[in-house]
Tab-separated table of C-alpha atoms in Angstrom:
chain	number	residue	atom	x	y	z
A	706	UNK	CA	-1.269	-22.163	-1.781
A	707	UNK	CA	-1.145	-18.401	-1.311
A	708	UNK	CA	1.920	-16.125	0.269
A	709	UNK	CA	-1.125	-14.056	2.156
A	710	UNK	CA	-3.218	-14.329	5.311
A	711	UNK	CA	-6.577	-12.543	6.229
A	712	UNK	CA	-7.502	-11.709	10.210
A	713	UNK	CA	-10.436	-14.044	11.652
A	714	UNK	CA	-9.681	-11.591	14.963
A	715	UNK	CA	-12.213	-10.332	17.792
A	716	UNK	CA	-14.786	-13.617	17.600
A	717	UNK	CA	-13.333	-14.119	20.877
A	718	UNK	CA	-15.841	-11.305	21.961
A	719	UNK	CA	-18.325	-11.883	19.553
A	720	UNK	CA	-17.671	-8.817	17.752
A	721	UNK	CA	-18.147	-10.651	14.744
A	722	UNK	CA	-19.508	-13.891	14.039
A	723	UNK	CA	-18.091	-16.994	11.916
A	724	UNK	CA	-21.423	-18.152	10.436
A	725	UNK	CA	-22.469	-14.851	9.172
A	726	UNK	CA	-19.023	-14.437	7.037
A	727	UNK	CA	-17.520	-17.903	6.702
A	728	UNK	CA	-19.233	-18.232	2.636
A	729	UNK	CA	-16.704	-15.573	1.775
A	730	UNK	CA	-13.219	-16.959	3.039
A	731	UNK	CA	-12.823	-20.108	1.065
A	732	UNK	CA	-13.462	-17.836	-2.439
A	733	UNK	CA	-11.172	-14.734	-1.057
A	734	UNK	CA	-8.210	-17.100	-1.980
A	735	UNK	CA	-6.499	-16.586	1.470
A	736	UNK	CA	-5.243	-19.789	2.799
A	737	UNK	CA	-4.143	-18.478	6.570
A	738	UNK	CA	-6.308	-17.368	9.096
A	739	UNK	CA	-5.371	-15.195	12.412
A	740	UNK	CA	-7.845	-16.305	15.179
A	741	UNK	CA	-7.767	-15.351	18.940
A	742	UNK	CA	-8.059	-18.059	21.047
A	743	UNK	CA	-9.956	-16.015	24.101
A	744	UNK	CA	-9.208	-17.418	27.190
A	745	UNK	CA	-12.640	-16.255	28.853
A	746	UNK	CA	-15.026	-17.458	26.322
A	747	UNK	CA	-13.370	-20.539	26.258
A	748	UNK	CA	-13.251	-21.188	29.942
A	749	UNK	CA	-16.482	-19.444	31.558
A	750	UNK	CA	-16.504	-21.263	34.567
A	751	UNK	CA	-13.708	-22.232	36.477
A	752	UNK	CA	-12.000	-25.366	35.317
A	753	UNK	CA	-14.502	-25.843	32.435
A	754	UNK	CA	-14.086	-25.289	28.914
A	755	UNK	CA	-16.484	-24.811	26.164
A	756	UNK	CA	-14.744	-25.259	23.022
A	757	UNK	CA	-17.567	-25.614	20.754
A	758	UNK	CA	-17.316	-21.613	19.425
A	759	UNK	CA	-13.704	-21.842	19.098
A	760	UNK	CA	-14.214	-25.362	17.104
A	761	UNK	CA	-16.679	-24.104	14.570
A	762	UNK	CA	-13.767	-21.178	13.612
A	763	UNK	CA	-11.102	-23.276	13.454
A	764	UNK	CA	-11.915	-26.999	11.951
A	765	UNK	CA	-14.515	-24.607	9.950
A	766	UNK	CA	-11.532	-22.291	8.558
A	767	UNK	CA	-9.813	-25.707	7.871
A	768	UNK	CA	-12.665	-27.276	6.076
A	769	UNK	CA	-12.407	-24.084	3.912
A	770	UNK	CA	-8.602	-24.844	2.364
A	771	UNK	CA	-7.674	-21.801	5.172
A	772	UNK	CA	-4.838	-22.622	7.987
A	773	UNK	CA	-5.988	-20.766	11.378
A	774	UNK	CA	-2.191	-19.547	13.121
A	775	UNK	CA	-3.742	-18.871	16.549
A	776	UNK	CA	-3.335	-16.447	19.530
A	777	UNK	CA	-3.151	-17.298	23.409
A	778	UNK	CA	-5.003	-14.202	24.588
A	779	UNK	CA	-6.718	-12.308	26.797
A	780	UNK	CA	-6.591	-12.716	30.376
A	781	UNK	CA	-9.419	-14.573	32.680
A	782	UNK	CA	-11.813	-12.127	35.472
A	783	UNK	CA	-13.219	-15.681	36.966
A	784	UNK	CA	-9.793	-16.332	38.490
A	785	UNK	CA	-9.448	-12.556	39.912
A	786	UNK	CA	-8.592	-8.897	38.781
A	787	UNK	CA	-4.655	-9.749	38.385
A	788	UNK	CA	-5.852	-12.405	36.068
A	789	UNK	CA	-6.616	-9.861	33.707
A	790	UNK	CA	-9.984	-10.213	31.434
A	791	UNK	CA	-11.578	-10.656	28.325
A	792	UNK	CA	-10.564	-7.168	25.916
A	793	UNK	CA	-7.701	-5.977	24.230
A	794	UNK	CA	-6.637	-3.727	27.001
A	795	UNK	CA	-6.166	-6.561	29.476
A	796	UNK	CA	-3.018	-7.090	31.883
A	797	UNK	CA	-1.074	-10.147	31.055
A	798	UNK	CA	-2.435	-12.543	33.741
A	799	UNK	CA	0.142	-12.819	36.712
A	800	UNK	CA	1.511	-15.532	36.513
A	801	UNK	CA	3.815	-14.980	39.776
A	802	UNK	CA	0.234	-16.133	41.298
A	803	UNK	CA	0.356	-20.073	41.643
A	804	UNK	CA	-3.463	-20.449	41.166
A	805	UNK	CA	-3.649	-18.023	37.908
A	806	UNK	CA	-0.401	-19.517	36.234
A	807	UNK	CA	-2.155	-23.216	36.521
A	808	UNK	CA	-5.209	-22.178	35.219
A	809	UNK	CA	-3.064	-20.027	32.391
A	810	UNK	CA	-1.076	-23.137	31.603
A	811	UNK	CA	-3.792	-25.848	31.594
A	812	UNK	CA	-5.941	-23.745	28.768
A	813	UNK	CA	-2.718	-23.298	26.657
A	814	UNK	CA	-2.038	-27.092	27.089
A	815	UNK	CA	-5.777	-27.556	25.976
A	816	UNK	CA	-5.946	-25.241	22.939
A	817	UNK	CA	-2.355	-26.641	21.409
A	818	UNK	CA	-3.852	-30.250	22.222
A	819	UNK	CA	-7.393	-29.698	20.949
A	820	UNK	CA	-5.714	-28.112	17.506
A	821	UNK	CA	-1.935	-29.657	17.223
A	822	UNK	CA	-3.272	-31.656	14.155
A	823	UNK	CA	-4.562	-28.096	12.553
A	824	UNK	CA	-2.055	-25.570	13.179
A	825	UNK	CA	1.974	-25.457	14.252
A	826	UNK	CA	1.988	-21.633	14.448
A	827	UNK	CA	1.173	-19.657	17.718
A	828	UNK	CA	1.231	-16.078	18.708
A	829	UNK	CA	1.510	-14.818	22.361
A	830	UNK	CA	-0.873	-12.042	23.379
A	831	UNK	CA	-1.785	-8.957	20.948
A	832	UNK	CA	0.559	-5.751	21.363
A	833	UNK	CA	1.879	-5.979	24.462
A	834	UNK	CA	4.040	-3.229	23.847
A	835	UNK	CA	1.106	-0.686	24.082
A	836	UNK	CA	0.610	-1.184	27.502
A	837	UNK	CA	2.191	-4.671	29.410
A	838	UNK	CA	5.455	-4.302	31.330
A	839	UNK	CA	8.158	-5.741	29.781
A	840	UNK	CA	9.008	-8.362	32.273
A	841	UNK	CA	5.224	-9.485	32.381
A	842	UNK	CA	5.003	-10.183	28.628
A	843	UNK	CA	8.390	-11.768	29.149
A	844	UNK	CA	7.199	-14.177	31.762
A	845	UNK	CA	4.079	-15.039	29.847
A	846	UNK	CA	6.219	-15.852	27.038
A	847	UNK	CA	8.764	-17.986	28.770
A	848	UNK	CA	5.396	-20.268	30.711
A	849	UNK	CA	3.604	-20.017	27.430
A	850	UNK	CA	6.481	-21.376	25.223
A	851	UNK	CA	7.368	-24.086	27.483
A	852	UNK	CA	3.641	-25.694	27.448
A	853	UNK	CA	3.409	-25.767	23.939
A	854	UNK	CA	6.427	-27.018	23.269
A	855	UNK	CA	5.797	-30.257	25.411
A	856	UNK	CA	2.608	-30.404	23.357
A	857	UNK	CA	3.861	-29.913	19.637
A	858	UNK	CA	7.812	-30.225	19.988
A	859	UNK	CA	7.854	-28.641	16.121
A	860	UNK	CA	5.412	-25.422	17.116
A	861	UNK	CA	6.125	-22.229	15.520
A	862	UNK	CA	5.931	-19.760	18.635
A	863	UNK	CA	5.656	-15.638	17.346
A	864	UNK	CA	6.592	-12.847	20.181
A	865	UNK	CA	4.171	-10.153	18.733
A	866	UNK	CA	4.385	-6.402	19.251
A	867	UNK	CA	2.408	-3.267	17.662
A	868	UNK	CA	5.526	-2.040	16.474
A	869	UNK	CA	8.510	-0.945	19.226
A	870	UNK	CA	11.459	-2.843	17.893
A	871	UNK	CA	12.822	-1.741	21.684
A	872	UNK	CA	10.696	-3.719	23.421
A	873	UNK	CA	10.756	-6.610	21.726
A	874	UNK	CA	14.675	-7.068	22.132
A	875	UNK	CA	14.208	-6.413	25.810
A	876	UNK	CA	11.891	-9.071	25.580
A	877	UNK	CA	14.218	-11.185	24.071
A	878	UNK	CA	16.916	-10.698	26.558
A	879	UNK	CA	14.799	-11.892	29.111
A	880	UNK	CA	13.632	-14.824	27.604
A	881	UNK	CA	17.286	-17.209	28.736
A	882	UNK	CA	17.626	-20.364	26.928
A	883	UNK	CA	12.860	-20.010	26.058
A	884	UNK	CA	14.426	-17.230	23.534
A	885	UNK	CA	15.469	-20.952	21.105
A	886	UNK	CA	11.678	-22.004	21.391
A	887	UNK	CA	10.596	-18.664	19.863
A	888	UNK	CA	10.462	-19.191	15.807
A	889	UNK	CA	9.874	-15.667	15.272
A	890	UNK	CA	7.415	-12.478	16.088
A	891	UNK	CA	4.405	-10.590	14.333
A	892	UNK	CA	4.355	-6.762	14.139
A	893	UNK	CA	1.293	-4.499	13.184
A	894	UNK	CA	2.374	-1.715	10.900
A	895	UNK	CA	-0.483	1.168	10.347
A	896	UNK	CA	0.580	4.175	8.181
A	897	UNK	CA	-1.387	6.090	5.839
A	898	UNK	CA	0.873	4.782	2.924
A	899	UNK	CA	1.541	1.383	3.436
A	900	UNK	CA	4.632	1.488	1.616
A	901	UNK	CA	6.362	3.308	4.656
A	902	UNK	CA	7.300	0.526	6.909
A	903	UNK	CA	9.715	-0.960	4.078
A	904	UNK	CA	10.903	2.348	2.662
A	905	UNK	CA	11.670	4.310	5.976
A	906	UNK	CA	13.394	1.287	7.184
A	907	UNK	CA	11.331	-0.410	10.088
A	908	UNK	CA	11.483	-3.962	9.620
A	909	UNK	CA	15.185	-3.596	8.736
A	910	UNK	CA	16.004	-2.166	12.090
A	911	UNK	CA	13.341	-4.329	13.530
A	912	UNK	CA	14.905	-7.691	12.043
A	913	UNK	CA	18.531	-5.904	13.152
A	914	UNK	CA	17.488	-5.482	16.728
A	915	UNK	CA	16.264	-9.482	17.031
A	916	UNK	CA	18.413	-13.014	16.275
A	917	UNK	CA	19.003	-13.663	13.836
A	918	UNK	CA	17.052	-17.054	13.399
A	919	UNK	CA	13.260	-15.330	14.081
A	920	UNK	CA	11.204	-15.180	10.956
A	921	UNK	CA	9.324	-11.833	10.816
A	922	UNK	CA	5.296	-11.283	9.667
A	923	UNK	CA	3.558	-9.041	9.205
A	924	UNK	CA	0.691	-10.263	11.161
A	925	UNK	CA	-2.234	-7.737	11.459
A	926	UNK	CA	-2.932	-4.138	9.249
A	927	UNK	CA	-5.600	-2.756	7.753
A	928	UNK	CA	-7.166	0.732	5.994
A	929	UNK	CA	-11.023	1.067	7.020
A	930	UNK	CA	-13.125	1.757	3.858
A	931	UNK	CA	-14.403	5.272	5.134
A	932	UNK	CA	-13.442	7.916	7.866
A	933	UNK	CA	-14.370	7.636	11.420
A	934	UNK	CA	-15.224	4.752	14.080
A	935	UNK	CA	-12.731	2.428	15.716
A	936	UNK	CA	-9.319	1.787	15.668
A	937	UNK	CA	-5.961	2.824	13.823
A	938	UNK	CA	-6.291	5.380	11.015
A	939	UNK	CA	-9.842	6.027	11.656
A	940	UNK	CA	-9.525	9.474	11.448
A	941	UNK	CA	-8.287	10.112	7.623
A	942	UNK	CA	-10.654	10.719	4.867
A	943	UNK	CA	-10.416	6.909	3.475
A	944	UNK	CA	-13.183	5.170	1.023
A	945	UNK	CA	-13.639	1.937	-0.635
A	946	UNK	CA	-10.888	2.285	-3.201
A	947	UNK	CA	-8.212	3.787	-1.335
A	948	UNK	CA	-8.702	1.183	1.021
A	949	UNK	CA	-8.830	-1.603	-1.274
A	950	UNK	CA	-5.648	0.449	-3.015
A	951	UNK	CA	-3.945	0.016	0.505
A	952	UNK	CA	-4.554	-3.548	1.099
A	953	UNK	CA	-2.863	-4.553	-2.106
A	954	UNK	CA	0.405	-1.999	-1.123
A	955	UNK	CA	0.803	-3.103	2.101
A	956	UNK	CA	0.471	-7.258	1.142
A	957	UNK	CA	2.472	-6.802	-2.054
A	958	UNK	CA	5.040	-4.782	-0.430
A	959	UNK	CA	5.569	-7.565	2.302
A	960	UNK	CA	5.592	-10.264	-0.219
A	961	UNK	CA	7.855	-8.570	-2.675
A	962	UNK	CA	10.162	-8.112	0.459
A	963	UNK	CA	10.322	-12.134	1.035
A	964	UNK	CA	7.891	-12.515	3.810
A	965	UNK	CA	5.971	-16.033	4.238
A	966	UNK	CA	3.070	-13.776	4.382
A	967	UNK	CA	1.470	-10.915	5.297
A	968	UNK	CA	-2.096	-10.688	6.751
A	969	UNK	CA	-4.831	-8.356	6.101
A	970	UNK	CA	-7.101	-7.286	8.616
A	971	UNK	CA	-10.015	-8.264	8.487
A	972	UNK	CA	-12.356	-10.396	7.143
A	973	UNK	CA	-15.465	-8.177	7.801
A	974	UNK	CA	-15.883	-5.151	9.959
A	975	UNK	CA	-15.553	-5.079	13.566
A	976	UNK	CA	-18.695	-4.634	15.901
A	977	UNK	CA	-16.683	-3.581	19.321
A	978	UNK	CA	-19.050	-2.343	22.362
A	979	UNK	CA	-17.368	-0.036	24.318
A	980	UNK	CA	-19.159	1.775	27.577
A	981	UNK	CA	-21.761	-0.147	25.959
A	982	UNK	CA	-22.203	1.719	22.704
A	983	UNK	CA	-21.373	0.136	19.243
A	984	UNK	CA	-18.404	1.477	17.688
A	985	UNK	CA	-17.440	0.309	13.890
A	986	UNK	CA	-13.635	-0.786	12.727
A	987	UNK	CA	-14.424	-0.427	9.313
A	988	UNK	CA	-11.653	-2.443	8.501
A	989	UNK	CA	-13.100	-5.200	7.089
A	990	UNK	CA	-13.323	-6.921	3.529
A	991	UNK	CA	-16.909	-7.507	3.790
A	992	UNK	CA	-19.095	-4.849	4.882
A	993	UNK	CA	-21.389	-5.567	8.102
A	994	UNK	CA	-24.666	-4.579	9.449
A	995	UNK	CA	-23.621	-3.374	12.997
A	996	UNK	CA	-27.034	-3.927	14.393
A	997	UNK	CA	-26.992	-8.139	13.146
A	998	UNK	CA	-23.472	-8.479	12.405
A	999	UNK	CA	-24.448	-10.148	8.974
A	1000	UNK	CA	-22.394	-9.166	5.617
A	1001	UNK	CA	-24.470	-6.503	3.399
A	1002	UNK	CA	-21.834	-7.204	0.537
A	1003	UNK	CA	-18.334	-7.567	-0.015
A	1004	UNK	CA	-16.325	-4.470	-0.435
A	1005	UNK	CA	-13.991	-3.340	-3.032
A	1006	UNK	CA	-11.136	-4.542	-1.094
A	1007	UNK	CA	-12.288	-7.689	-0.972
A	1008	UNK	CA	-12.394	-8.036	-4.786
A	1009	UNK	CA	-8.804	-6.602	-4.931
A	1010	UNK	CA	-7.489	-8.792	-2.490
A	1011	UNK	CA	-9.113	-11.725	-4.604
A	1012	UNK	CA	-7.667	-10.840	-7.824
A	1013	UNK	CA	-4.456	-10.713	-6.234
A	1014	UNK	CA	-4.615	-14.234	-4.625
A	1015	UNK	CA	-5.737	-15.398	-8.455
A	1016	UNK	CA	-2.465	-14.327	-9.545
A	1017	UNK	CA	0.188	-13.960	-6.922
A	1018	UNK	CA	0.193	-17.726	-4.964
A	1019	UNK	CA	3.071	-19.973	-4.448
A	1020	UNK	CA	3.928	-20.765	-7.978
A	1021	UNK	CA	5.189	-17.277	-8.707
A	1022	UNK	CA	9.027	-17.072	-7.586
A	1023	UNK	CA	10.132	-13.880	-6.642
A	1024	UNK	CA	13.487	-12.770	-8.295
A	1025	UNK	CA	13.869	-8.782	-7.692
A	1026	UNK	CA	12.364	-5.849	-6.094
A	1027	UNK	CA	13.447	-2.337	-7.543
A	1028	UNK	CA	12.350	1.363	-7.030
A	1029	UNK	CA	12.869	3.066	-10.222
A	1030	UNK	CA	12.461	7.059	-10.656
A	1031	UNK	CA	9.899	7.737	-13.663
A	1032	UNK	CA	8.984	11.200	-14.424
A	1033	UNK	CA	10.330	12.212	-10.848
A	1034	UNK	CA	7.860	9.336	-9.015
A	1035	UNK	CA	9.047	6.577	-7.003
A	1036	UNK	CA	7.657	3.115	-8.047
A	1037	UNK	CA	7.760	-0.517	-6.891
A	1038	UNK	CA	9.039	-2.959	-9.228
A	1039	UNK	CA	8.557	-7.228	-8.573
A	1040	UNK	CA	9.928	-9.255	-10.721
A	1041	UNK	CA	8.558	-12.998	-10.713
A	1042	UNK	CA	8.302	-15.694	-12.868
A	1043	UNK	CA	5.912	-18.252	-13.049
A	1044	UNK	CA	5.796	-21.295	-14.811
A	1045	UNK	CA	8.867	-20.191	-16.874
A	1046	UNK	CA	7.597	-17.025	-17.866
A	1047	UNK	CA	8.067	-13.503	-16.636
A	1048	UNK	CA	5.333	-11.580	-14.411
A	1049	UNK	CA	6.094	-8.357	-13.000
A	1050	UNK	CA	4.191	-6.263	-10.397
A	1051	UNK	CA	4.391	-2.551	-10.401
A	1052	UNK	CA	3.402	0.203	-8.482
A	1053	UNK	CA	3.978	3.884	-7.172
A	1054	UNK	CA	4.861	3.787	-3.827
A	1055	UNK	CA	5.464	7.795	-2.889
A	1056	UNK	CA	1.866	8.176	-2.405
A	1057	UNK	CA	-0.677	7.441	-0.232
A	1058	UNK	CA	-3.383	5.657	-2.105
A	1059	UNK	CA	-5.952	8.177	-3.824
A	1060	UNK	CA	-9.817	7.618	-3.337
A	1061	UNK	CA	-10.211	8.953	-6.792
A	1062	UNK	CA	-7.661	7.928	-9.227
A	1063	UNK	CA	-7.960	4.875	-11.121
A	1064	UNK	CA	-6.531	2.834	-14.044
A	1065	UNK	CA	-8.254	4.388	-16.638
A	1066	UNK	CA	-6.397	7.924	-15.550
A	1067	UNK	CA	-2.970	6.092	-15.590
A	1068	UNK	CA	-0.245	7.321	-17.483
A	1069	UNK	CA	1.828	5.030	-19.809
A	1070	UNK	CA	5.120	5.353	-18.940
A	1071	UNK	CA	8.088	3.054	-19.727
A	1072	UNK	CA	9.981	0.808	-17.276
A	1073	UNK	CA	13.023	-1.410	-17.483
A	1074	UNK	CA	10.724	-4.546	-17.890
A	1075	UNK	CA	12.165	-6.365	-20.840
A	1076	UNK	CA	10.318	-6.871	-24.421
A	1077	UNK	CA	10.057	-10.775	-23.944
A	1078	UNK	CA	6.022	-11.182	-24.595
A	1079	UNK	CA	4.382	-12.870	-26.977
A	1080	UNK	CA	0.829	-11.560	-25.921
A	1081	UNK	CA	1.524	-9.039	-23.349
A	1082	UNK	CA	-0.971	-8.155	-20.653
A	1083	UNK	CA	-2.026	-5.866	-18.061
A	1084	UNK	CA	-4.038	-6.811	-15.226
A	1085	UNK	CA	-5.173	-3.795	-13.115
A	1086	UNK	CA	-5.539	-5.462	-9.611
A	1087	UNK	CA	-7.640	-3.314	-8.097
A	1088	UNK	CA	-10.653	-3.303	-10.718
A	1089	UNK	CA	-9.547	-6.775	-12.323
A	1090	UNK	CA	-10.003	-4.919	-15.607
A	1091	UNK	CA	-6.814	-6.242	-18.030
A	1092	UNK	CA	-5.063	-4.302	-21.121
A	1093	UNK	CA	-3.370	-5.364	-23.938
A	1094	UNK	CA	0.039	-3.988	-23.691
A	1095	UNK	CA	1.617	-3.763	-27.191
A	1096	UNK	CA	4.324	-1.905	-26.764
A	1097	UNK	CA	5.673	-4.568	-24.874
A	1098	UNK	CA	6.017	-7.444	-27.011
A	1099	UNK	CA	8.812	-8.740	-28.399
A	1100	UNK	CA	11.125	-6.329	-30.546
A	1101	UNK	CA	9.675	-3.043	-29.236
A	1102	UNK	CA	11.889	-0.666	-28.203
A	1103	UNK	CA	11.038	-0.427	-24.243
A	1104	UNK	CA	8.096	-1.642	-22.752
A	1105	UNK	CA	5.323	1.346	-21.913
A	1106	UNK	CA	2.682	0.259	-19.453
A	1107	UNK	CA	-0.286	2.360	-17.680
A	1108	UNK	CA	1.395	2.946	-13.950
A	1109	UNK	CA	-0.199	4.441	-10.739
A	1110	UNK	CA	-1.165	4.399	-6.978
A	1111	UNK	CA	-2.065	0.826	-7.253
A	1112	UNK	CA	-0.302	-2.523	-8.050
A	1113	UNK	CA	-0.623	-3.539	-11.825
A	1114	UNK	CA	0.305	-6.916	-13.348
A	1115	UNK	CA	2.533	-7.333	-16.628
A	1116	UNK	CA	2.696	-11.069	-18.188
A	1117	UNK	CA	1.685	-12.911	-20.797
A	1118	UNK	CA	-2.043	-13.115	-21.531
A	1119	UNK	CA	-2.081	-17.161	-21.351
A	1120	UNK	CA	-0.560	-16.824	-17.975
A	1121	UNK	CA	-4.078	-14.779	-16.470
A	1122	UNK	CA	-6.402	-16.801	-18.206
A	1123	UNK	CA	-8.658	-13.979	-19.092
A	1124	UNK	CA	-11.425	-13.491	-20.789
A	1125	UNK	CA	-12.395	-9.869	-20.167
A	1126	UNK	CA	-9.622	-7.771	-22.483
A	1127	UNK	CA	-10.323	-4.123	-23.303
């Protein structure tokens, strides 16, 4: 099983299509899934659902080894304009309004029936906190808990927020005695380095400013793999490798801090029609044709994320995280183990990913990773290419290995499995 989770997101308005990607999720080595539910394409007509598109994703993703964790959203135009509609910028439906909150609360009770024997983990709505009054997203969460409850007593319900740690306590503190049906919440952390959120504090204070008993994710961020188009971060000057460099920093980083796991979005790029002109989120793993929203080719991030998932699943028990200071640079430090032997994951974390550098510029520098291999071994896990690393084995004096702005693995070779060394 793996510790990280890739975004299925946005098929809920066809912005990109299950069939045309669904080859390339089983292999990514992913085993959760973020879908949107989508309330309108589910339920075009009044009091009739269509399931079948929402089916194919999920029992599909399952079919695949890959758990779906599934959000109630958007709102429903066919039951009026306070009912909200079918994009991201939607009002919360109002559920003060006796025909809209039956209508709300019969698809919830059909979704958590239709996949109870799939999934036990739910999110409510997509960033509220951009633009939904607090005691609206409140309300939704107290009608929204409550159904699925009675459905799956053992459902893991997520709050979910872009990132205001304020609103989600306020939140909270509305919630009365629905607060204990709540397992946890999902926040969406975008910065240039991806490294920020843990060392400038944010899910510290955002953990401080919740109870105690919610389990935080990381449930939706991604770098797009060149500048311009849709969505967060679209303006910097990114490319395939710093954006493949990013997606290992910013899953890494959550895993090394002890989250369940961390999810990268997305699966492919994003074809979003707005004022009915197609606008890229080049966020995706798999590069898209806009025009046919079929996969040209997976990206470099895709392969990065892949290696990763080869090495980094369950079996590897995380012992430490440290931030040594080499040569004046800050760097991530993991130490795992896995099957009884030591695996560490390194990185410098001070940077924001470069489009340029790569392993083969890296210097060797030494870090306090013990000389206990036998047949020591670097795995760069952007590129997948792997080193031998003798001045790590046992009785040499410090262990020197090739460090940059990406995550590198140090274990022993029999551990990896590999058969390309250089």
């Amino acid at each position: 099983s793996s510790s990280f989770s890739v975004g299925a997101e946005t098929m809920d308005r066809n912005y990109t299509i299950f069939d045309n990607w669904d080859s390339y999720i089983g292999p990514l080595g992913a085993k959760h899934a973020r879908v949107q539910a989508g309330w309108s394409r589910c339920e075009p007509v009044a009091g009739s659902y269509n399931f079948a598109w929402l089916d194919e994703i999920i029992f599909g993703l399952n079919s695949r080894g890959v758990r779906p964790w599934i959000q109630f959203s958007y709102g429903n135009a066919i039951y009026g304009a306070t009912a909200g509609n079918s994009e991201a910028d939607s009002p919360v439906p109002d559920l003060t309004n006796t025909s809209i909150k039956a209508a709300w609360v019969n698809w919830v009770q059909a979704v958590a029936t239709r996949y109870q024997n799939i999934t036990d983990e739910w999110e409510m709505w997509n960033e509220p906190d951009l633009h939904i009054p607090i005691d609206n997203y409140a309300l939704l969460v107290n009608v929204t808990a409550i159904v699925v409850k009675m459905v799956q007593p053992n459902a893991k319900l997520y709050l979910q927020i872009a990132h205001d740690s304020n609103y989600a306590a306020q939140t909270v503190a509305l919630l009365g005695p629905v607060k204990d049906k709540v397992h946890g919440l999902t926040y969406h952390p975008y910065s240039v380095n991806p490294d920020d959120c843990w060392s400038k504090k944010y899910v510290e204070n955002l953990k401080a400013a919740l109870p105690a008993t919610y389990e935080i994710l990381q449930g939706e961020s991604g770098a797009p793999s060149q500048k311009g188009g849709y969505g967060a971060l679209a303006s910097y000057d990114w490319n395939e490798t710093s954006s493949g460099k990013w997606a290992l920093r910013r899953l890494l980083s959550d895993w090394a801090h002890g989250e369940r796991w961390s999810s990268i979005f997305s699966i492919a790029d994003m074809c979003y029609l707005k004022n009915g002109q197609l606008d890229m989120n080049h966020k995706g793993l798999l590069l898209v044709n806009c025009t046919t929203k079929t996969v040209v080719r997976p990206k470099l991030s895709y392969y990065a994320v892949q290696h990763m998932t080869a090495v980094i699943d369950d079996s590897v028990t995380r012992q430490n995280l440290t931030w040594p200071h080499v040569d004046g640079n800050k760097y991530s430090l993991v130490s795992t183990t896995t099957g009884g032997v030591n695996l560490f994951v390194l990185w410098r974390n001070d940077v924001d990913p470069s489009g340029t550098t790569s392993i083969l510029e890296a210097p060797l520098l030494q870090f306090p990773i013990p000389n206990t291999f036998k047949d020591p071994t670097v795995l760069d896990l952007f590129s997948g290419i792997a080193y031998v690393a003798d001045q790590c084995k046992i009785g040499q004096d410090g262990c020197k290995v090739p460090a940059y702005d990406s995550p590198v693995v140090i274990t022993e070779k029999s551990v990896l499995n590999l058969s390309n060394m250089v």
